Amino acid sequence: MSEDQLKSSASVASAVSPVKPPPSAKPSSGMSRGQFLLAGYGALAAFGAVIAGSVGRFFFPNVIYEPSAIFNAGSVKDFNSGVSLKWINKQVWVVRTSKGLYALIAICRHLGCTPNWFQDQQLFKCPCHGSVYNLQGTIIAGPAPRNLWRPHLEIATTGDLIIDKSIVQDSSPMRDEPPFFLPIS
Amino acid sequence: MPDLEELKSEVVNSQIWRSIFRGGLWSDTPRDRANHMIGNVWLHIQPAKVRKRALEWTYTWGLGGISFFLFLVLVASGVLLMFYYRPVPGLAFRDIKDLTYAVTLGKFLRNIHRWAAQAMVLIVILHMLRVFLTGGYKRPREFNWCVGVILLTLTLFLSFTGYLLPWDQLALWAVTVGTNMAGATPFLGNAGPFGASLMHMQMNNDIRFVLLGGTTVGANTLVRFYVLHCVAVPLLLGVLIILHFWRVRKDGFSAAPYGDVTEPKLDTWPNLIKREYIAAAACLLVLMVWALLVNAPLDVIANPHATPNPEKAPWYFVGLQEMLVYFDPWIAGVMVPNLIIVGLMAIPFIDPSPKGVGRYAFKERPFANTMFLMGIIMWFCFIFMGEFCRGPNFVWYWPWQSWLMQKPAPPPTWNLFGPTGVGKFPLALGLPALGLPVLAIMFLPKLIQKNLSLAKAALACFAGFVVVAFALRYGAHVPLSQGAWIVFFGTFISFFGVLIPQRHIRGLDWARYLVTMVLVVCTMGLLVKICARLAFNIKYLVTIPSVFLNV
Ligand code: HEM
Ligand code: FES
């Protein structure tokens, strides 16, 4: 038996012996019982945090199957003066004024209901909490904190209007300039 | 003809019966009855003996037990509905239609499930009220009160997740609005304060995205809500109910004996069990008649491009919906509900008085009871406003006004303090203008150390606001009709916000006093904003658009 082994077997013997070592005596590893437990609990907590984080990440889908944000709204010439409800199924209103053309996304900036267009009052009114927007999409009454979004517009070489709902603007003067407003007479 | 009593004892003492229900021969001694409670896994959660007062209908009104019974009815009817229901947008609505019109008993089960769910929300709220009024939250029952608050929250969440499953118009839009509120959470939602600017929250990485499993309410949302509604939430609710019952027993039921502490207890079997059966049977009878007479609503299939007009939440969320008219979504939809939950949980810790436990003692705890009842009544007033006073476009229609009459376009709203407001400087002007009254309500009650006469002080406040109303009339041409609003809300807020706390809690230590007053100030703040909007058409009292702070 080497001296090392002898030493360690001696310390084992003292650990199991009923005689308590004096409180000041440190175990041979150099780590106190408290420190060892702390490290153990720390490792357990770290493990738990990693698992919790991973499961949390699990809830964010990596692939979603949702319709494209870009669509062809047909020939620009087809939009007469006023609000067109033709593309409401894509949640878009196309508005033609004397100055030009823009679109509004038909999703209330409050909590996402679909407002209705009231031709007689020239207002969009939301059925959920009463937000009211004017023809420009500006919030004028009710709780919505922002104006309606205007989506990115582009005219294809065929003369078709291409609407991209993934690029949007809601404040002046940007929303009154291309690509969110097309100055065509 | 065999003697019925003899037959009963034959059955009860048979080897088969005794093998199921432990214990020796049944001779209905007190020992037998106690053994029956202790030896039965379902019954042993209750003690073998209970106090006479705990049995009185007019103490608990059976409300906790009925809540539990409704939960059991919901589990049973819900599991049956699951046999025919597929959580896929193209199929869900059809399956609900089949259940309603083609499946034997399907309509009845759907009705039972729907009405039991609505009843459970109401009964749980009433149970909370009962516990509050009898001081049931006080030491040592603080923890169980908090478990109860979580039970209430989960009950509401269970209703909310279930609401999507029929995939009709009601479902789609209630959940669209509900989940968009999550998108307004500060920091964690793409539309909330600091969400996009500081935390880079987008439509496809924020807390709403997790809830929906996508960027709009769609197929993923339906599966998520299905799993939450049918598995996760009921499981959690069940586990917490068991914890709740365990603590009711361990903390000792609050019903104290009348005076005589040595009053003997009664056997749980049959005294309490009998009452539980009666309550459950009555409840089931009401539910069955209700389900036979009234059908659960089913709107047309969900259409993501058109919202019903007006769109109304289920009744227990209509108060919240009404709040959303006045406040930005992150306040009304996130801060207010969370503050209510935290505030309810704080109650046992801010009310140190040991008085009035085990009885309806209004005189012994006037402050607690007044404020709690005021809060509950206020909330039901909001529900009334949203449910009965809102018509097409969510415009205010009195209950007697026809919805066919179109209201004129509302006048544009305006802001009080802010770059787009009348008082331009939100920090220099708005902060003191709003902050000083808030500080006054916070501190005045504790600083006035005199015994005021409540009636005289209230009258003085009323007179003061009348003077203000006339001053505004002749000084600033504010019509007296608007002055009347100021008088009403001003007096109400001085009474409940200052005079009542001054009278009852000025002696409380500072920590408890301040937490209480924060809750009081927030409650009064709701009223201030409602008055500002309804009477003066003010959108924001203070607005700092750059940091999205709109109050
Ligand atoms: C799923 C919902 C709930 C169920 C099934 C339930 C069930 C019960 C039952 C059976 C009791 C026994 C006494 C009685 O029937 O009144 C009880 C007592 C109690 N409950 Fe609930 N409860 C629910 C929700 C709540 C809520 C929302 C609160 C409060 C916020 C609450 C707080 C308490 C407290 C503190 C006690 C003890 C009362 C005492 O000793 O007087 N519970 N509960
Ligand atoms: S969702 Fe349009 S007003 Fe609330």
mmCIF file of N, CA, C and O in Angstrom, chain A residues 59-61 64 66 88-89 91 110-114 116 118 120-121 123 125-130 132 139-146, chain B residues 173 177 180-181 205 209-210 213-216 224 304-305 307-311 321 324-325 329 393-394 406-407 409 412-413 539-540 548:
data_model
loop_
_atom_site.group_PDB
_atom_site.id
_atom_site.type_symbol
_atom_site.label_atom_id
_atom_site.label_comp_id
_atom_site.label_asym_id
_atom_site.label_seq_id
_atom_site.Cartn_x
_atom_site.Cartn_y
_atom_site.Cartn_z
ATOM 1 N N PHE A 59 -42.205 26.194 -27.844
ATOM 2 C CA PHE A 59 -43.515 26.780 -28.142
ATOM 3 C C PHE A 59 -43.484 27.823 -29.259
ATOM 4 O O PHE A 59 -44.523 28.305 -29.682
ATOM 5 N N PHE A 60 -42.285 28.193 -29.731
ATOM 6 C CA PHE A 60 -42.188 29.096 -30.874
ATOM 7 C C PHE A 60 -42.076 28.268 -32.146
ATOM 8 O O PHE A 60 -41.026 27.671 -32.394
ATOM 9 N N PRO A 61 -43.143 28.176 -32.962
ATOM 10 C CA PRO A 61 -43.020 27.357 -34.166
ATOM 11 C C PRO A 61 -41.959 27.921 -35.123
ATOM 12 O O PRO A 61 -41.832 29.132 -35.261
ATOM 13 N N ILE A 64 -44.469 28.299 -40.101
ATOM 14 C CA ILE A 64 -45.915 28.527 -39.993
ATOM 15 C C ILE A 64 -46.506 28.572 -41.395
ATOM 16 O O ILE A 64 -45.870 29.035 -42.335
ATOM 17 N N GLU A 66 -49.028 30.240 -43.278
ATOM 18 C CA GLU A 66 -49.976 31.335 -43.361
ATOM 19 C C GLU A 66 -49.920 31.922 -44.770
ATOM 20 O O GLU A 66 -48.879 31.830 -45.438
ATOM 21 N N ILE A 88 -61.354 42.944 -49.499
ATOM 22 C CA ILE A 88 -61.557 42.827 -48.051
ATOM 23 C C ILE A 88 -61.201 41.417 -47.585
ATOM 24 O O ILE A 88 -60.787 41.223 -46.439
ATOM 25 N N ASN A 89 -61.304 40.428 -48.491
ATOM 26 C CA ASN A 89 -60.914 39.081 -48.084
ATOM 27 C C ASN A 89 -59.418 38.964 -47.825
ATOM 28 O O ASN A 89 -58.971 38.017 -47.187
ATOM 29 N N GLN A 91 -58.081 41.452 -46.292
ATOM 30 C CA GLN A 91 -58.034 42.462 -45.236
ATOM 31 C C GLN A 91 -57.376 43.754 -45.699
ATOM 32 O O GLN A 91 -56.515 44.315 -45.020
ATOM 33 N N HIS A 110 -56.380 48.894 -32.613
ATOM 34 C CA HIS A 110 -56.618 48.706 -31.187
ATOM 35 C C HIS A 110 -56.351 47.243 -30.845
ATOM 36 O O HIS A 110 -55.255 46.916 -30.377
ATOM 37 N N LEU A 111 -57.305 46.359 -31.166
ATOM 38 C CA LEU A 111 -57.091 44.952 -30.835
ATOM 39 C C LEU A 111 -57.484 44.034 -31.977
ATOM 40 O O LEU A 111 -57.812 42.863 -31.758
ATOM 41 N N GLY A 112 -57.449 44.539 -33.210
ATOM 42 C CA GLY A 112 -57.466 43.644 -34.354
ATOM 43 C C GLY A 112 -58.784 43.255 -34.961
ATOM 44 O O GLY A 112 -58.832 42.351 -35.782
ATOM 45 N N CYS A 113 -59.897 43.886 -34.572
ATOM 46 C CA CYS A 113 -61.143 43.567 -35.260
ATOM 47 C C CYS A 113 -61.145 44.214 -36.646
ATOM 48 O O CYS A 113 -60.274 45.012 -36.963
ATOM 49 N N THR A 114 -62.141 43.855 -37.460
ATOM 50 C CA THR A 114 -62.261 44.439 -38.791
ATOM 51 C C THR A 114 -63.271 45.580 -38.736
ATOM 52 O O THR A 114 -64.461 45.326 -38.533
ATOM 53 N N ASN A 116 -65.812 48.585 -40.125
ATOM 54 C CA ASN A 116 -66.714 48.668 -41.276
ATOM 55 C C ASN A 116 -66.620 50.054 -41.889
ATOM 56 O O ASN A 116 -66.421 51.047 -41.182
ATOM 57 N N PHE A 118 -68.362 53.200 -43.528
ATOM 58 C CA PHE A 118 -69.661 53.865 -43.604
ATOM 59 C C PHE A 118 -69.573 54.965 -44.648
ATOM 60 O O PHE A 118 -69.038 56.043 -44.393
ATOM 61 N N ASP A 120 -71.815 56.915 -45.946
ATOM 62 C CA ASP A 120 -72.509 58.187 -45.727
ATOM 63 C C ASP A 120 -71.710 59.118 -44.825
ATOM 64 O O ASP A 120 -71.725 60.322 -45.002
ATOM 65 N N GLN A 121 -70.998 58.547 -43.845
ATOM 66 C CA GLN A 121 -70.245 59.396 -42.920
ATOM 67 C C GLN A 121 -68.780 59.477 -43.302
ATOM 68 O O GLN A 121 -68.017 60.208 -42.670
ATOM 69 N N LEU A 123 -66.469 57.260 -42.858
ATOM 70 C CA LEU A 123 -65.678 56.840 -41.700
ATOM 71 C C LEU A 123 -65.576 55.317 -41.650
ATOM 72 O O LEU A 123 -66.477 54.608 -42.112
ATOM 73 N N LYS A 125 -65.569 52.425 -38.871
ATOM 74 C CA LYS A 125 -65.892 52.297 -37.444
ATOM 75 C C LYS A 125 -65.707 50.850 -37.015
ATOM 76 O O LYS A 125 -66.160 49.924 -37.689
ATOM 77 N N CYS A 126 -65.081 50.696 -35.838
ATOM 78 C CA CYS A 126 -64.780 49.341 -35.379
ATOM 79 C C CYS A 126 -65.883 48.840 -34.438
ATOM 80 O O CYS A 126 -66.314 49.564 -33.538
ATOM 81 N N PRO A 127 -66.350 47.615 -34.634
ATOM 82 C CA PRO A 127 -67.452 47.099 -33.816
ATOM 83 C C PRO A 127 -67.028 46.627 -32.427
ATOM 84 O O PRO A 127 -67.884 46.284 -31.617
ATOM 85 N N CYS A 128 -65.720 46.550 -32.140
ATOM 86 C CA CYS A 128 -65.315 45.936 -30.870
ATOM 87 C C CYS A 128 -65.247 46.905 -29.692
ATOM 88 O O CYS A 128 -65.693 46.578 -28.603
ATOM 89 N N HIS A 129 -64.621 48.090 -29.896
ATOM 90 C CA HIS A 129 -64.582 49.055 -28.793
ATOM 91 C C HIS A 129 -64.806 50.477 -29.298
ATOM 92 O O HIS A 129 -64.504 51.436 -28.594
ATOM 93 N N GLY A 130 -65.265 50.578 -30.538
ATOM 94 C CA GLY A 130 -65.714 51.881 -31.014
ATOM 95 C C GLY A 130 -64.650 52.813 -31.575
ATOM 96 O O GLY A 130 -64.834 54.024 -31.564
ATOM 97 N N VAL A 132 -62.821 54.960 -34.352
ATOM 98 C CA VAL A 132 -63.316 55.579 -35.587
ATOM 99 C C VAL A 132 -62.120 56.148 -36.343
ATOM 100 O O VAL A 132 -61.289 56.863 -35.764
ATOM 101 N N ILE A 139 -56.823 57.851 -36.825
ATOM 102 C CA ILE A 139 -57.742 57.583 -35.716
ATOM 103 C C ILE A 139 -58.286 58.913 -35.223
ATOM 104 O O ILE A 139 -57.527 59.825 -34.931
ATOM 105 N N ILE A 140 -59.616 59.059 -35.183
ATOM 106 C CA ILE A 140 -60.165 60.338 -34.720
ATOM 107 C C ILE A 140 -61.013 60.184 -33.466
ATOM 108 O O ILE A 140 -61.283 61.154 -32.784
ATOM 109 N N ALA A 141 -61.447 58.984 -33.149
ATOM 110 C CA ALA A 141 -62.187 58.802 -31.901
ATOM 111 C C ALA A 141 -62.071 57.339 -31.497
ATOM 112 O O ALA A 141 -61.746 56.479 -32.321
ATOM 113 N N GLY A 142 -62.344 57.068 -30.225
ATOM 114 C CA GLY A 142 -62.240 55.690 -29.762
ATOM 115 C C GLY A 142 -60.841 55.375 -29.276
ATOM 116 O O GLY A 142 -59.957 56.227 -29.296
ATOM 117 N N PRO A 143 -60.637 54.142 -28.830
ATOM 118 C CA PRO A 143 -59.435 53.829 -28.058
ATOM 119 C C PRO A 143 -58.171 53.467 -28.845
ATOM 120 O O PRO A 143 -57.121 53.365 -28.248
ATOM 121 N N ALA A 144 -58.242 53.243 -30.156
ATOM 122 C CA ALA A 144 -57.037 52.786 -30.861
ATOM 123 C C ALA A 144 -55.907 53.794 -30.696
ATOM 124 O O ALA A 144 -56.110 54.988 -30.891
ATOM 125 N N PRO A 145 -54.731 53.316 -30.311
ATOM 126 C CA PRO A 145 -53.637 54.254 -30.074
ATOM 127 C C PRO A 145 -52.936 54.722 -31.361
ATOM 128 O O PRO A 145 -52.163 55.673 -31.323
ATOM 129 N N ARG A 146 -53.143 54.060 -32.466
ATOM 130 C CA ARG A 146 -52.411 54.404 -33.701
ATOM 131 C C ARG A 146 -53.364 54.470 -34.878
ATOM 132 O O ARG A 146 -54.495 54.009 -34.816
ATOM 133 N N TRP B 173 -63.578 36.168 -32.843
ATOM 134 C CA TRP B 173 -63.302 37.575 -32.537
ATOM 135 C C TRP B 173 -63.032 37.802 -31.074
ATOM 136 O O TRP B 173 -62.227 38.669 -30.719
ATOM 137 N N VAL B 177 -59.395 39.458 -30.082
ATOM 138 C CA VAL B 177 -59.227 40.598 -29.174
ATOM 139 C C VAL B 177 -58.427 40.176 -27.939
ATOM 140 O O VAL B 177 -57.480 40.844 -27.527
ATOM 141 N N ASN B 180 -54.772 39.629 -28.745
ATOM 142 C CA ASN B 180 -54.076 40.863 -29.103
ATOM 143 C C ASN B 180 -53.706 41.663 -27.861
ATOM 144 O O ASN B 180 -52.741 42.427 -27.879
ATOM 145 N N MET B 181 -54.464 41.453 -26.776
ATOM 146 C CA MET B 181 -54.088 42.125 -25.536
ATOM 147 C C MET B 181 -52.733 41.617 -25.059
ATOM 148 O O MET B 181 -51.932 42.377 -24.524
ATOM 149 N N ASN B 205 -42.325 36.866 -32.962
ATOM 150 C CA ASN B 205 -41.438 36.388 -31.894
ATOM 151 C C ASN B 205 -41.891 36.831 -30.510
ATOM 152 O O ASN B 205 -41.168 36.635 -29.537
ATOM 153 N N PHE B 209 -47.359 35.606 -30.200
ATOM 154 C CA PHE B 209 -47.002 34.567 -31.166
ATOM 155 C C PHE B 209 -46.982 33.190 -30.495
ATOM 156 O O PHE B 209 -47.438 32.188 -31.064
ATOM 157 N N VAL B 210 -46.490 33.141 -29.278
ATOM 158 C CA VAL B 210 -46.447 31.874 -28.538
ATOM 159 C C VAL B 210 -47.862 31.385 -28.249
ATOM 160 O O VAL B 210 -48.186 30.211 -28.431
ATOM 161 N N GLY B 213 -49.371 30.495 -31.701
ATOM 162 C CA GLY B 213 -48.653 29.562 -32.574
ATOM 163 C C GLY B 213 -48.616 30.070 -33.998
ATOM 164 O O GLY B 213 -48.508 29.294 -34.946
ATOM 165 N N GLY B 214 -48.718 31.359 -34.187
ATOM 166 C CA GLY B 214 -48.696 31.978 -35.507
ATOM 167 C C GLY B 214 -48.893 33.467 -35.360
ATOM 168 O O GLY B 214 -48.856 33.986 -34.246
ATOM 169 N N THR B 215 -49.121 34.162 -36.469
ATOM 170 C CA THR B 215 -49.299 35.602 -36.368
ATOM 171 C C THR B 215 -50.775 35.996 -36.371
ATOM 172 O O THR B 215 -51.106 37.137 -36.113
ATOM 173 N N THR B 216 -51.664 35.063 -36.710
ATOM 174 C CA THR B 216 -53.095 35.337 -36.572
ATOM 175 C C THR B 216 -53.753 34.125 -35.912
ATOM 176 O O THR B 216 -53.145 33.059 -35.812
ATOM 177 N N ARG B 224 -53.624 24.688 -29.920
ATOM 178 C CA ARG B 224 -53.082 25.126 -28.639
ATOM 179 C C ARG B 224 -54.189 25.316 -27.617
ATOM 180 O O ARG B 224 -54.085 24.871 -26.473
ATOM 181 N N PRO B 304 -62.574 35.502 -40.892
ATOM 182 C CA PRO B 304 -61.533 36.421 -40.451
ATOM 183 C C PRO B 304 -61.595 37.793 -41.108
ATOM 184 O O PRO B 304 -60.770 38.648 -40.805
ATOM 185 N N HIS B 305 -62.549 38.024 -41.991
ATOM 186 C CA HIS B 305 -62.588 39.323 -42.668
ATOM 187 C C HIS B 305 -63.773 40.172 -42.259
ATOM 188 O O HIS B 305 -63.962 41.249 -42.805
ATOM 189 N N THR B 307 -66.169 41.270 -38.735
ATOM 190 C CA THR B 307 -66.446 41.132 -37.315
ATOM 191 C C THR B 307 -67.932 41.398 -37.074
ATOM 192 O O THR B 307 -68.462 42.325 -37.665
ATOM 193 N N PRO B 308 -68.598 40.591 -36.230
ATOM 194 C CA PRO B 308 -69.984 40.912 -35.895
ATOM 195 C C PRO B 308 -70.057 42.318 -35.307
ATOM 196 O O PRO B 308 -69.112 42.765 -34.647
ATOM 197 N N ASN B 309 -71.178 43.009 -35.549
ATOM 198 C CA ASN B 309 -71.295 44.387 -35.093
ATOM 199 C C ASN B 309 -72.540 44.544 -34.236
ATOM 200 O O ASN B 309 -73.638 44.393 -34.739
ATOM 201 N N PRO B 310 -72.458 44.855 -32.950
ATOM 202 C CA PRO B 310 -71.233 44.957 -32.179
ATOM 203 C C PRO B 310 -70.710 43.593 -31.770
ATOM 204 O O PRO B 310 -71.485 42.648 -31.676
ATOM 205 N N GLU B 311 -69.430 43.507 -31.528
ATOM 206 C CA GLU B 311 -68.843 42.275 -31.031
ATOM 207 C C GLU B 311 -68.784 42.367 -29.508
ATOM 208 O O GLU B 311 -68.256 43.327 -28.960
ATOM 209 N N GLN B 321 -63.843 44.451 -21.402
ATOM 210 C CA GLN B 321 -64.031 45.036 -22.725
ATOM 211 C C GLN B 321 -64.398 46.513 -22.598
ATOM 212 O O GLN B 321 -63.896 47.356 -23.337
ATOM 213 N N LEU B 324 -61.486 48.591 -21.958
ATOM 214 C CA LEU B 324 -60.647 48.774 -23.141
ATOM 215 C C LEU B 324 -61.088 49.967 -23.974
ATOM 216 O O LEU B 324 -60.340 50.457 -24.815
ATOM 217 N N VAL B 325 -62.335 50.433 -23.748
ATOM 218 C CA VAL B 325 -62.798 51.618 -24.469
ATOM 219 C C VAL B 325 -62.054 52.857 -23.952
ATOM 220 O O VAL B 325 -61.816 53.794 -24.702
ATOM 221 N N PRO B 329 -54.595 49.356 -24.560
ATOM 222 C CA PRO B 329 -54.669 47.922 -24.249
ATOM 223 C C PRO B 329 -53.670 47.473 -23.188
ATOM 224 O O PRO B 329 -53.996 46.605 -22.379
ATOM 225 N N ASN B 393 -71.208 49.456 -33.533
ATOM 226 C CA ASN B 393 -69.944 50.202 -33.488
ATOM 227 C C ASN B 393 -69.510 50.504 -32.053
ATOM 228 O O ASN B 393 -68.732 51.400 -31.806
ATOM 229 N N PHE B 394 -70.038 49.740 -31.127
ATOM 230 C CA PHE B 394 -69.758 49.900 -29.697
ATOM 231 C C PHE B 394 -70.022 51.320 -29.218
ATOM 232 O O PHE B 394 -69.387 51.825 -28.300
ATOM 233 N N GLN B 406 -79.402 54.964 -36.312
ATOM 234 C CA GLN B 406 -77.953 55.191 -36.414
ATOM 235 C C GLN B 406 -77.580 56.451 -35.651
ATOM 236 O O GLN B 406 -78.210 57.487 -35.787
ATOM 237 N N LYS B 407 -76.521 56.336 -34.852
ATOM 238 C CA LYS B 407 -76.077 57.503 -34.104
ATOM 239 C C LYS B 407 -75.162 58.331 -34.996
ATOM 240 O O LYS B 407 -74.455 57.794 -35.847
ATOM 241 N N ALA B 409 -71.900 60.472 -36.241
ATOM 242 C CA ALA B 409 -70.478 60.207 -36.034
ATOM 243 C C ALA B 409 -70.026 60.920 -34.770
ATOM 244 O O ALA B 409 -70.417 62.061 -34.538
ATOM 245 N N PRO B 412 -64.518 64.222 -32.730
ATOM 246 C CA PRO B 412 -63.144 63.758 -32.499
ATOM 247 C C PRO B 412 -62.745 63.940 -31.042
ATOM 248 O O PRO B 412 -63.109 64.919 -30.407
ATOM 249 N N THR B 413 -62.005 62.968 -30.504
ATOM 250 C CA THR B 413 -61.529 63.084 -29.130
ATOM 251 C C THR B 413 -60.335 64.038 -29.077
ATOM 252 O O THR B 413 -59.748 64.362 -30.097
ATOM 253 N N LYS B 539 -59.421 61.789 -24.821
ATOM 254 C CA LYS B 539 -58.840 60.478 -25.106
ATOM 255 C C LYS B 539 -57.761 60.141 -24.093
ATOM 256 O O LYS B 539 -57.787 59.097 -23.467
ATOM 257 N N TYR B 540 -56.777 61.046 -23.942
ATOM 258 C CA TYR B 540 -55.703 60.805 -22.974
ATOM 259 C C TYR B 540 -55.585 62.004 -22.043
ATOM 260 O O TYR B 540 -55.644 63.146 -22.488
ATOM 261 N N PHE B 548 -44.595 55.845 -25.750
ATOM 262 C CA PHE B 548 -45.846 55.118 -25.769
ATOM 263 C C PHE B 548 -46.537 55.158 -24.418
ATOM 264 O O PHE B 548 -47.167 54.218 -23.998
#
